[in-house]
Coordinates of C-alpha atoms and ligand atoms in Angstrom, one line a residue:
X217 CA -5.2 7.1 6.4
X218 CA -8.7 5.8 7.4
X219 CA -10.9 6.2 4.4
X220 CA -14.4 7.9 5.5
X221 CA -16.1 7.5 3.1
X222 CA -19.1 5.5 4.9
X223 CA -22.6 7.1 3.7
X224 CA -25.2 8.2 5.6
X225 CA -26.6 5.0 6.8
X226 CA -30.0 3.4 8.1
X227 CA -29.0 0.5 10.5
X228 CA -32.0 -1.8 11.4
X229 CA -30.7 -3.6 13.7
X230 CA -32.9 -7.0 14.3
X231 CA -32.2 -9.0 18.0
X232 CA -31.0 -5.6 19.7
X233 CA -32.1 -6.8 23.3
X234 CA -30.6 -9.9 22.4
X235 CA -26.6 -11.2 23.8
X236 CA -24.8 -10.5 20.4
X237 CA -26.1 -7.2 19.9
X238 CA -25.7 -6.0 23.6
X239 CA -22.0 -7.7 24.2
X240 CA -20.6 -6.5 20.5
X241 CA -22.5 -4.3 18.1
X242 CA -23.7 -1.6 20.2
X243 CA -19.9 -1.2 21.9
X244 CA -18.8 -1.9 17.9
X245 CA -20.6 1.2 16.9
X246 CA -20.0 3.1 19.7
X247 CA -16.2 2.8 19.3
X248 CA -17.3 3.9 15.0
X249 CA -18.7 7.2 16.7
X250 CA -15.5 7.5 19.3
X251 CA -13.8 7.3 15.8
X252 CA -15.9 9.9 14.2
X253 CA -16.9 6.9 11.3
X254 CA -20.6 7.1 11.7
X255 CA -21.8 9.9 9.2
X256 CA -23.7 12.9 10.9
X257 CA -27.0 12.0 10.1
X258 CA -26.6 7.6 10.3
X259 CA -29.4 6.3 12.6
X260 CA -30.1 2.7 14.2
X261 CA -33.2 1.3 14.7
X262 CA -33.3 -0.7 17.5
X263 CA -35.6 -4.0 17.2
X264 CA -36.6 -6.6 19.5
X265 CA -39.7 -8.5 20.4
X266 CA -40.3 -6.9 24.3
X267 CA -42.5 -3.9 25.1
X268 CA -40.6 -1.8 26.0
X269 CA -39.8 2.4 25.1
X270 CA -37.0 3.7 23.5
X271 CA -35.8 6.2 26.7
X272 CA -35.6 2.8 28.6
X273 CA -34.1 0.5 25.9
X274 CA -31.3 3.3 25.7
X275 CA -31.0 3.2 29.8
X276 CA -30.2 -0.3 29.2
X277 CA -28.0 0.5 26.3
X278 CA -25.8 3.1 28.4
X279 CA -25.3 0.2 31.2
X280 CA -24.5 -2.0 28.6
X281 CA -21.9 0.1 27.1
X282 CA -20.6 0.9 30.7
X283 CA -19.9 -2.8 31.1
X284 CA -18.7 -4.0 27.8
X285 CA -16.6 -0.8 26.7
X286 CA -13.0 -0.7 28.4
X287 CA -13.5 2.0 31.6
X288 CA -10.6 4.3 29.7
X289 CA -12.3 4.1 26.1
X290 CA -15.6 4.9 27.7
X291 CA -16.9 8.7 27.1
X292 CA -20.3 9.9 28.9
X293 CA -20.3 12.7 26.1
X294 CA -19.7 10.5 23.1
X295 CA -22.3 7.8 24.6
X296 CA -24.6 10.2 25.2
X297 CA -24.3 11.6 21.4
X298 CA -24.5 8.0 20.3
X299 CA -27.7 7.3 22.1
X300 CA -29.1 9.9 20.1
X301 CA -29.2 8.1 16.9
X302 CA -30.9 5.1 18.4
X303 CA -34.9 4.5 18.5
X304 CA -36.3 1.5 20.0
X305 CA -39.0 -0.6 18.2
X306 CA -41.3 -3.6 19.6
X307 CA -41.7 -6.1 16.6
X308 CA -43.2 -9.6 16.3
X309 CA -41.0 -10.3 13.5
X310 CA -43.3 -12.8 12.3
X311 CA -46.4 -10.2 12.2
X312 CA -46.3 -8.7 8.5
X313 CA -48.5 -5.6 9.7
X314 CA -46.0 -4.8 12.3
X315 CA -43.2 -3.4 9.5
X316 CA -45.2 -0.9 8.6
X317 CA -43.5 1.1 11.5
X318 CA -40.5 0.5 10.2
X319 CA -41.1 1.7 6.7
X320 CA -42.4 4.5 8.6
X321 CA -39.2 5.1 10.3
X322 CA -37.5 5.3 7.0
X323 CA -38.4 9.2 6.3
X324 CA -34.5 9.4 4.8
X325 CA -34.7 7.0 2.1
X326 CA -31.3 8.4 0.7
X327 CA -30.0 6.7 4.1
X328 CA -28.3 3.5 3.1
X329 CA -30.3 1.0 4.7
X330 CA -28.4 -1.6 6.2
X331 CA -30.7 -4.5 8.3
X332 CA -28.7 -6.6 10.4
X333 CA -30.5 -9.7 11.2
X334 CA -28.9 -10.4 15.1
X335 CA -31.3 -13.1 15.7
X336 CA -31.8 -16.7 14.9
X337 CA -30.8 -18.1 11.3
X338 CA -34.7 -19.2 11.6
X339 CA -35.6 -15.9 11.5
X340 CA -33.9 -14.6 8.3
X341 CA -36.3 -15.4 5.7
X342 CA -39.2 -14.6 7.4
X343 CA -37.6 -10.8 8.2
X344 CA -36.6 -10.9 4.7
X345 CA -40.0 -11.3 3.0
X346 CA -41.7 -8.8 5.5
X347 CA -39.6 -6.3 4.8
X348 CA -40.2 -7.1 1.3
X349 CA -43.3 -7.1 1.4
X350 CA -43.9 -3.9 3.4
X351 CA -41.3 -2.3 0.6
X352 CA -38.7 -1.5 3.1
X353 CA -35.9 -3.0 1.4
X354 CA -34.3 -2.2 -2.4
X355 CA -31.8 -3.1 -4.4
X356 CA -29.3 -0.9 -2.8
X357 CA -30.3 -2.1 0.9
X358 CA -27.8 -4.1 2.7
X359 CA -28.5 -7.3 4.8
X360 CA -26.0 -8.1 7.5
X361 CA -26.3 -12.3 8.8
X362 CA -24.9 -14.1 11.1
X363 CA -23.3 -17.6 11.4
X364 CA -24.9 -20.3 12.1
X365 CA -25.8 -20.6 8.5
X366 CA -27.8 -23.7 8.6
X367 CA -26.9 -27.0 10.5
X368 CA -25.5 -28.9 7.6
X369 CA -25.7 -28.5 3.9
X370 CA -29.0 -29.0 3.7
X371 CA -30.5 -26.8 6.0
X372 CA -27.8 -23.9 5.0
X373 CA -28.9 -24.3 1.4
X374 CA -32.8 -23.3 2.3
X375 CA -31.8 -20.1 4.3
X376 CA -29.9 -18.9 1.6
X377 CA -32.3 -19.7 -0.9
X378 CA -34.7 -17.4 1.5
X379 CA -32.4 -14.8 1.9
X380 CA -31.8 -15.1 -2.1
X381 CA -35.4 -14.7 -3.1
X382 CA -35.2 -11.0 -1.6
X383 CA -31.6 -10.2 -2.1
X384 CA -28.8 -10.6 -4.7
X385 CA -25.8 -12.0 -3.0
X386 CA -23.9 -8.5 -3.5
X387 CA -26.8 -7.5 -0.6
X388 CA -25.4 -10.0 1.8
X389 CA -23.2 -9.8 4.3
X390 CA -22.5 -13.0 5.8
X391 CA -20.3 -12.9 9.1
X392 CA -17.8 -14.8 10.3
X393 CA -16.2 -12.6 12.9
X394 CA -13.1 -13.8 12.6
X395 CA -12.2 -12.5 9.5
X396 CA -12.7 -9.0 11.0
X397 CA -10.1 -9.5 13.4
X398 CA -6.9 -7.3 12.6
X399 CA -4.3 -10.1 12.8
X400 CA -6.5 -12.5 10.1
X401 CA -6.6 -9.9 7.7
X402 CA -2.7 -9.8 8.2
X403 CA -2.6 -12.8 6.6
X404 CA -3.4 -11.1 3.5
X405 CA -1.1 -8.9 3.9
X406 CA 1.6 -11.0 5.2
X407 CA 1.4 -13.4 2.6
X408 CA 1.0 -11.3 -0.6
X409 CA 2.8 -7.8 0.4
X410 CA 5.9 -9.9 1.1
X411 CA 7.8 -11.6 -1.7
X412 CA 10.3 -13.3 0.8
X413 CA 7.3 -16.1 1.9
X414 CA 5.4 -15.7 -1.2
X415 CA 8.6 -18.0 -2.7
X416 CA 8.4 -20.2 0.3
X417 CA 4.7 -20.9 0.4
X418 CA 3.9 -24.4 -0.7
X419 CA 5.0 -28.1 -0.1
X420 CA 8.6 -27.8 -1.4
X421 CA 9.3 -25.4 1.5
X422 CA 6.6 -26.0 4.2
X423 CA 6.3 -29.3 6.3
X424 CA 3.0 -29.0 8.0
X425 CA 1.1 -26.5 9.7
X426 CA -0.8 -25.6 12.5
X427 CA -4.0 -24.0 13.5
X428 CA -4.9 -24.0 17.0
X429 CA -7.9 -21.9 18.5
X430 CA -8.0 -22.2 22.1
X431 CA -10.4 -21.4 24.6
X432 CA -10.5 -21.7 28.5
X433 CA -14.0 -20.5 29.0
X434 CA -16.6 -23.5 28.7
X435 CA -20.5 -23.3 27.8
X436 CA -21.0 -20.0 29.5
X437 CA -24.9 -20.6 29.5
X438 CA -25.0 -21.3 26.1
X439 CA -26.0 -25.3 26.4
X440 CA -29.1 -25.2 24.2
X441 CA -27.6 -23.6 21.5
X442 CA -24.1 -25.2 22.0
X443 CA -25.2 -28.7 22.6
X444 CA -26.9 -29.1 18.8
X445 CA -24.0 -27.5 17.5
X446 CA -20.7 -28.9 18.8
X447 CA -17.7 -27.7 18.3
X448 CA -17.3 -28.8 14.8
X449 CA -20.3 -26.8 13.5
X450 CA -19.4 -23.7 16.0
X451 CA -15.9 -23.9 15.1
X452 CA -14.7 -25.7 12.6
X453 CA -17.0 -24.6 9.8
X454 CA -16.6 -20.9 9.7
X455 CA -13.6 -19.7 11.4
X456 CA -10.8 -22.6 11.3
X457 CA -11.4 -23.6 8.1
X458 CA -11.6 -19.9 7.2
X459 CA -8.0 -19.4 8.7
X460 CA -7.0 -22.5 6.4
X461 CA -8.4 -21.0 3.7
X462 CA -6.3 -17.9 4.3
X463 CA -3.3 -19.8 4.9
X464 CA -3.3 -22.2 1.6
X465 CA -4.8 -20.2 -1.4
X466 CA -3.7 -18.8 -4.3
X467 CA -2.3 -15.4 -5.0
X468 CA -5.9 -13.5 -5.8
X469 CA -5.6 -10.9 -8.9
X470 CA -6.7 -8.2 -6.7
X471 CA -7.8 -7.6 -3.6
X472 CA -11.9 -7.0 -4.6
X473 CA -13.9 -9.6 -2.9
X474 CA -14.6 -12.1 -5.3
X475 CA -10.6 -11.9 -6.6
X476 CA -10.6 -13.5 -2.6
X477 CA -13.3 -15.6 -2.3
X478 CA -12.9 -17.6 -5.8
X479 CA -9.7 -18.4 -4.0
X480 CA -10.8 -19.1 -1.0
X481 CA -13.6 -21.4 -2.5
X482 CA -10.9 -23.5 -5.0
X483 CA -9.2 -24.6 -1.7
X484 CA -12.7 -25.7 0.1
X485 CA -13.2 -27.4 -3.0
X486 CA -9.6 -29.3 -2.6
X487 CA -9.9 -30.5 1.1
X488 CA -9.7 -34.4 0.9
X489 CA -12.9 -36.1 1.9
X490 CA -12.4 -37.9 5.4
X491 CA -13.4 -41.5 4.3
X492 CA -14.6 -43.4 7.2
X493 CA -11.1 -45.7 6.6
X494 CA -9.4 -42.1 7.8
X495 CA -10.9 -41.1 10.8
X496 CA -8.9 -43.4 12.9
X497 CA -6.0 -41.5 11.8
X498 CA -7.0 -37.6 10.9
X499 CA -10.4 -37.0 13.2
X500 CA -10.6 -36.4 17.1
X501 CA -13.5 -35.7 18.9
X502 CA -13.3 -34.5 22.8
X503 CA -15.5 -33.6 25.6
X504 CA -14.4 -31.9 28.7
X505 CA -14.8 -33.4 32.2
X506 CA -14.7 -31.6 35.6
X507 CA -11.1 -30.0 35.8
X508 CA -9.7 -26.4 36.3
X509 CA -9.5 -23.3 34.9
X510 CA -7.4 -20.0 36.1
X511 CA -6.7 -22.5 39.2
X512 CA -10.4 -22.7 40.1
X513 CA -12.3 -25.7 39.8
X514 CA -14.9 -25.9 37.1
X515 CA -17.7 -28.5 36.0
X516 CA -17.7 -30.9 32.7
X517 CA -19.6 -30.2 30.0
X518 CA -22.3 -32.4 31.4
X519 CA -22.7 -30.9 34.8
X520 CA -23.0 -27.2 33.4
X521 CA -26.2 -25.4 33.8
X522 CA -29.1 -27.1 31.9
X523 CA -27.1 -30.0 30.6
X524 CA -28.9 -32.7 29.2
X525 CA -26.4 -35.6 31.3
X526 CA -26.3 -38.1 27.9
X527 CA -25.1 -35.8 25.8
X528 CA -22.1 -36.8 23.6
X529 CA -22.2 -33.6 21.8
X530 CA -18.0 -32.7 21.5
X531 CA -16.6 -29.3 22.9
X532 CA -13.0 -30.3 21.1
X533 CA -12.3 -31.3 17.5
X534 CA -8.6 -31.7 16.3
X535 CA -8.3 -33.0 12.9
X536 CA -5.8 -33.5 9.7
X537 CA -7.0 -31.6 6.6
X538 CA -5.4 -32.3 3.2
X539 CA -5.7 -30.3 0.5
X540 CA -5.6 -32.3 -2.8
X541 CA -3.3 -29.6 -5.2
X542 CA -0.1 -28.4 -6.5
X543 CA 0.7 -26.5 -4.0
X544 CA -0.1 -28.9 -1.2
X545 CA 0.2 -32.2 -1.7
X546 CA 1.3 -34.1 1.0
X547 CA 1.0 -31.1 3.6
X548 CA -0.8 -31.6 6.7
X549 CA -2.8 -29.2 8.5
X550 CA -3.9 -30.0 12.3
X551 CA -6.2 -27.9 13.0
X552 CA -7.3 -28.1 16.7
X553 CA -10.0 -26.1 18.2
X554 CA -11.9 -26.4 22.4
X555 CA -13.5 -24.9 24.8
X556 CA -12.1 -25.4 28.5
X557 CA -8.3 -25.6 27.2
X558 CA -5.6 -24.2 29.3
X559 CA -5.7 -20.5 28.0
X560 CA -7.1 -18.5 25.4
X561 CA -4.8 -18.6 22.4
X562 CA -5.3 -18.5 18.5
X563 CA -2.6 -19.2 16.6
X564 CA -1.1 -20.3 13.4
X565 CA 2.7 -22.2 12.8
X566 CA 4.2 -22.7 9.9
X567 CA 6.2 -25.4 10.0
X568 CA 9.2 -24.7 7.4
X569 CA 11.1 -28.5 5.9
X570 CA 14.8 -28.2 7.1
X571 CA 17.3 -26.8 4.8
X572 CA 18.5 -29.7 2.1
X573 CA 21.8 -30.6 3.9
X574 CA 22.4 -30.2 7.2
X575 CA 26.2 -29.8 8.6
X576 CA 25.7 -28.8 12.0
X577 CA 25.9 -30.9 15.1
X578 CA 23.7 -34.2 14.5
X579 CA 22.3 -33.6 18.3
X580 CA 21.0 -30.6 17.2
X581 CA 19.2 -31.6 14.0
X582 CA 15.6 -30.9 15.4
X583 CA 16.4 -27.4 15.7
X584 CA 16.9 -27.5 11.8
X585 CA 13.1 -26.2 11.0
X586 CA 12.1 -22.6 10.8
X587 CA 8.7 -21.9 12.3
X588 CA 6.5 -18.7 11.6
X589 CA 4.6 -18.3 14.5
X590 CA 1.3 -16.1 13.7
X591 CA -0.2 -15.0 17.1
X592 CA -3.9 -14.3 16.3
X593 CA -5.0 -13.8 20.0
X594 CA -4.1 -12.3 22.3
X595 CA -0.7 -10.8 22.0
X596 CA -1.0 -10.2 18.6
X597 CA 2.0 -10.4 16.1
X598 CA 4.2 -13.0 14.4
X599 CA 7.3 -14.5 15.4
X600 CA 10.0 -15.7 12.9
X601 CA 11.9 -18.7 14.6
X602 CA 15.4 -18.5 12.8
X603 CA 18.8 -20.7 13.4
X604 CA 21.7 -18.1 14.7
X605 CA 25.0 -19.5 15.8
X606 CA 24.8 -19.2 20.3
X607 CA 27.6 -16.0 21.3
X608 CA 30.9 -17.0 22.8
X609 CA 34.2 -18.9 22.0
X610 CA 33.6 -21.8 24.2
X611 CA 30.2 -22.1 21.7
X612 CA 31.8 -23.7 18.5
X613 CA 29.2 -23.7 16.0
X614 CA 26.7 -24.5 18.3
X615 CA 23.1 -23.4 17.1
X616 CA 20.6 -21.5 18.6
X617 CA 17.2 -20.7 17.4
X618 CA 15.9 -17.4 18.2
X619 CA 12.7 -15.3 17.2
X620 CA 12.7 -12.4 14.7
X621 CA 9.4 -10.6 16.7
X622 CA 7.3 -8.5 15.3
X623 CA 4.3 -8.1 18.0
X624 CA 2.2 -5.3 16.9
X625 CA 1.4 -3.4 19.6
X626 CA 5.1 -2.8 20.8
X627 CA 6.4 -2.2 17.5
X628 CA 4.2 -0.2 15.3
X629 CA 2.7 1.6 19.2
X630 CA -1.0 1.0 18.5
X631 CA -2.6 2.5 21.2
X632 CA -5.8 -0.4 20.6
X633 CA -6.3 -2.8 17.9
X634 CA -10.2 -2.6 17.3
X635 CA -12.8 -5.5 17.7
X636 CA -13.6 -7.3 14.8
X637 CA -16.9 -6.2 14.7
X638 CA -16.0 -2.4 14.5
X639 CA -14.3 -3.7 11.1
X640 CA -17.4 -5.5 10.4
X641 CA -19.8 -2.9 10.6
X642 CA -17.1 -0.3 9.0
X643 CA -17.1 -2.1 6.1
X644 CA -20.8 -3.5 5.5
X645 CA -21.4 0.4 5.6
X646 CA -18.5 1.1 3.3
X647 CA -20.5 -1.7 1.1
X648 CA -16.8 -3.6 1.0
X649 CA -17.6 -7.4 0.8
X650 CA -14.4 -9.1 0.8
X651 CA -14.4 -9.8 4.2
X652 CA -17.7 -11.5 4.3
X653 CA -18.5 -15.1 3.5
X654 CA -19.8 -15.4 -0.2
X655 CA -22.8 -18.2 -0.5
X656 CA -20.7 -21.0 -2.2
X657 CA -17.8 -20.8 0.6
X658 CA -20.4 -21.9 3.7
X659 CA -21.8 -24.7 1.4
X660 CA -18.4 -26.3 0.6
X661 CA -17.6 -26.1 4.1
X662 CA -20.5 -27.7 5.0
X663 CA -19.7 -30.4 2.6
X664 CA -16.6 -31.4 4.2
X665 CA -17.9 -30.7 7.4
X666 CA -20.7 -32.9 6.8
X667 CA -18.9 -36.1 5.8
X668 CA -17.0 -36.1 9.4
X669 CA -20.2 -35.7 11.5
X670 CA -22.1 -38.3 9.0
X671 CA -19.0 -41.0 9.9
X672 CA -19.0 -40.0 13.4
X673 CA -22.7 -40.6 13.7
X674 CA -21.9 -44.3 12.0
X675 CA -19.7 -45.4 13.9
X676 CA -21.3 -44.3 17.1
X677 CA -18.3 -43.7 19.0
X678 CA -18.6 -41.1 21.8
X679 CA -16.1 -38.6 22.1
X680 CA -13.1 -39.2 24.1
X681 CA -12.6 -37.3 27.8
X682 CA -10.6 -35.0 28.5
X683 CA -10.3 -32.9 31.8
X684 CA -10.8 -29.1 31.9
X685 CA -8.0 -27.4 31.8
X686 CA -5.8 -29.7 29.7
X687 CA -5.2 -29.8 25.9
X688 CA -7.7 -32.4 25.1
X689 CA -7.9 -35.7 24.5
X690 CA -4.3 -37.1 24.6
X691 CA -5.3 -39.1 21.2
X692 CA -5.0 -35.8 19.8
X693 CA -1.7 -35.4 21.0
X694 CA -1.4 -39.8 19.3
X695 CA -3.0 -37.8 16.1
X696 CA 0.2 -35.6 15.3
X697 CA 2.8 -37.8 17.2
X698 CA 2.1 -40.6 15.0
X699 CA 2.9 -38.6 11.9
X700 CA 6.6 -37.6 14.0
X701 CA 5.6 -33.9 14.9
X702 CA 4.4 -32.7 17.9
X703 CA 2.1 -29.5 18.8
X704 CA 3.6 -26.3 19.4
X705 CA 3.1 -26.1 22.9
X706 CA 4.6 -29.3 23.3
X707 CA 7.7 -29.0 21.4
Ligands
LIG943 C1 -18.2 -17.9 18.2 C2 -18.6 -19.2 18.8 O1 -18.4 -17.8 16.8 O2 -16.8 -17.7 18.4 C3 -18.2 -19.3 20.2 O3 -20.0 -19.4 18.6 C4 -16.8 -18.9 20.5 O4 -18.5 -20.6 20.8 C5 -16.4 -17.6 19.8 O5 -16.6 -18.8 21.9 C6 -14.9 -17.4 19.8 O6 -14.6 -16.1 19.3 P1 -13.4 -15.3 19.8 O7 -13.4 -14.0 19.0 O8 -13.6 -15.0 21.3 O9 -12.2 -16.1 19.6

């Protein structure tokens, strides 16, 4: 049953006209209306810096929706009674006098005010203190962020400290969209609804695992931001080490936000530096060449559109995390993340140890591992690779290993599994936090994260090639091969 309980709620939505906004929030919440989760009454408050009037900011909305709504989801009527809710307002979000509209706007002040900031992580504390200052915001009001937060520790530390001199961190909602998706939140359930892996989860049963998010597209106009970034800090930071977090902690006592997060952060916490003696072994860095994707050819990452040609920014990390506890000691994760990889594919393998003693035929002794196959994207579901004896009496007791299949839309007929940021915005107006990134989880990220970018910088190697269309740089494939495993795809 879906619980409706969302209030009546005030969305100021900051960056409207802006890529983000356009692409996901605005199809989000029209998909929350097609569900009948916005409350009669909830209004958004379109707000970006161009002149522009609200009939022909919600022209552009429509043509938006059009394109980013799937054709059979798309409902002229429902749009249309969307659009209704939505005013447009021009703001120089640096001009203090210019909130005074928006205070204006605000003639429901029961409304649950929620501001989502869809703009620059630059921008945050200055939106924050205006609307402070112009008495928009209260205790009760929400504030909705988005990742990046900050470029290192450092620079994450001062925009929270912004965003903390207006807000109490029970205001903020800090997104990484990935935890919105459907099949992450399985985890959750997965791992603590179900006894049977609960018993199974921890370096007495598991080899290694894997984490591997994959994507084919490459820059897609995105160089400025991308190119300060990398893949580390676009990637790495927020949702794989998010996913790991999911994967390796501890039972929480509940399932309230900071049961999860205080887990979540004690594993952070536990991730083994990467001493500059280790990056040899646990750290590769990749940049894509000219190659192919779908079968068409496509540029390198310095030939895309406004490429600086020096650049040795890296579109592909893989790396071997260790997390320093009971549980997992001496448990590799490779985690592998890139852009221009051979398809788009998220997923997570456990890697199960073999069963004590083995008495099967020796030839077929690799076989001996059972795998749990979490398929976050797309083809979403989990696969359990189990060892059955192969049919027939010319067989002996020949082995075969075979999946137990659970893929979600087949079994349990979902008709669409909804975009992460429909959950997103469901539950910011629900005022649920738990799948939101609390303050101390993006700063111990960005302590781990930091130490590999600070060795990479020292030893000023650039990042190895590899060409579109492949699976990185084939020391990544040295990286796991070394250690006698192999990734999935190349078992
Ligand atoms: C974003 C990154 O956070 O996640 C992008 O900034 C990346 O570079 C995107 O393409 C991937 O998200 P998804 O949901 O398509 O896997």
């Amino acid at each position: 049953m879906v619980n409706r309980t969302a209030t009546r709620c005030d969305l100021m939505l900051f960056g409207a006209l802006g890529d983000l906004a356009q692409r996901k929030l605005f199809p989000a919440l029209y998909q929350l209306e097609r569900a009948g989760l916005l409350a009669p009454g909830s209004r958004i408050l379109a707000i970006a810096r161009t002149e522009a009037g609200t009939d022909k900011v919600k022209e552009q909305l429509l043509e938006k929706l059009r394109k980013h709504v799937k054709s059979e989801e798309f409902d002229p009527d429902i749009a249309q009674a969307f659009l209704q809710r939505v005013e447009y307002q021009r703001l120089d979000f640096n001009d203090p006098e210019g909130y005074q509209a928006l205070r204006d706007w605000r003639d429901e002040p029961d409304n649950q005010l929620i501001v989502y900031m869809a703009t620059p992580p630059s921008m945050y504390g200055v939106i924050a203190r205006n609307l402070e200052a112009t008495r928009c915001c209260n205790e009760r009001t929400r504030v909705v962020v988005e990742k990046p937060i900050g470029h290192d520790l450092e620079t994450s530390r001062v925009i929270n400290d912004e965003l903390g001199q207006v807000y109490n961190e029970n205001q903020i909602f800090r997104i990484d969209h990935y935890l919105g998706k459907e099949t992450v939140q399985n985890l959750i359930a997965l791992r603590f609804a179900n006894n049977l892996f609960a018993s199974q989860w921890d370096q007495n049963h598991i080899s290694h695992v894997e984490i591997t998010v994959a994507e084919s597209v490459g820059i897609e106009g995105r160089w400025g931001y991308f190119d300060k970034a990398g893949q580390i800090r676009d990637m790495i930071q927020n949702h794989l080490l998010q996913l790991l977090c999911l994967i390796a902690m501890d039972p929480p006592a509940d399932l309230s936000a900071d049961s999860i997060r205080d887990e979540k952060v004690k594993v952070l916490k536990a991730l083994k530096q990467i001493t500059p003696e280790l990056m040899g072994s646990h750290v590769v860095r990749g940049q894509y060449t000219a190659g192919t994707s779908g079968g068409q050819p496509v540029p390198g990452y310095l030939e895309e559109e406004g490429a600086n040609k020096g650049s040795e920014t890296e579109t592909f990390v893989a790396l071997k995390a260790e997390i320093d506890n009971w549980r997992w000691s001496g448990v590799p994760f490779y985690i592998r993340t890139g852009k221009r990889l051979p398809e788009k594919l998220s997923q997570i393998i456990i890697h199960f140890k073999p069963a004590p003693h083995y008495i099967f035929d020796p030839d077929q002794k690799h076989l001996a591992n059972n795998k749990l196959i979490i398929r976050l994207q797309p083809d979403e579901g989990m696969s359990l690779k189990i060892l059955t004896k192969d049919q027939g009496l010319d067989k002996g007791m020949r082995l075969r290993q075979g999946p137990l299949e659970l893929t979600f839309s087949e079994t349990f007929e979902t008709d669409r599994i909804p975009d992460a940021y429909e959950r997103l915005l469901w539950e910011v107006m629900k005022g649920n936090q738990y799948l939101f990134v609390r303050r101390d989880e993006v700063e111990y990220a960005w302590r781990w994260v930091d130490q590999v970018i600070a060795n990479w910088h020292d030893s000023g190697e650039p990042p190895k090639r590899y060409a579109a269309g492949t699976w990185g740089p084939v020391a990544s494939i040295a990286m796991i091969t070394r250690d006698g495993r192999s990734w999935y795809e190349d078992a």
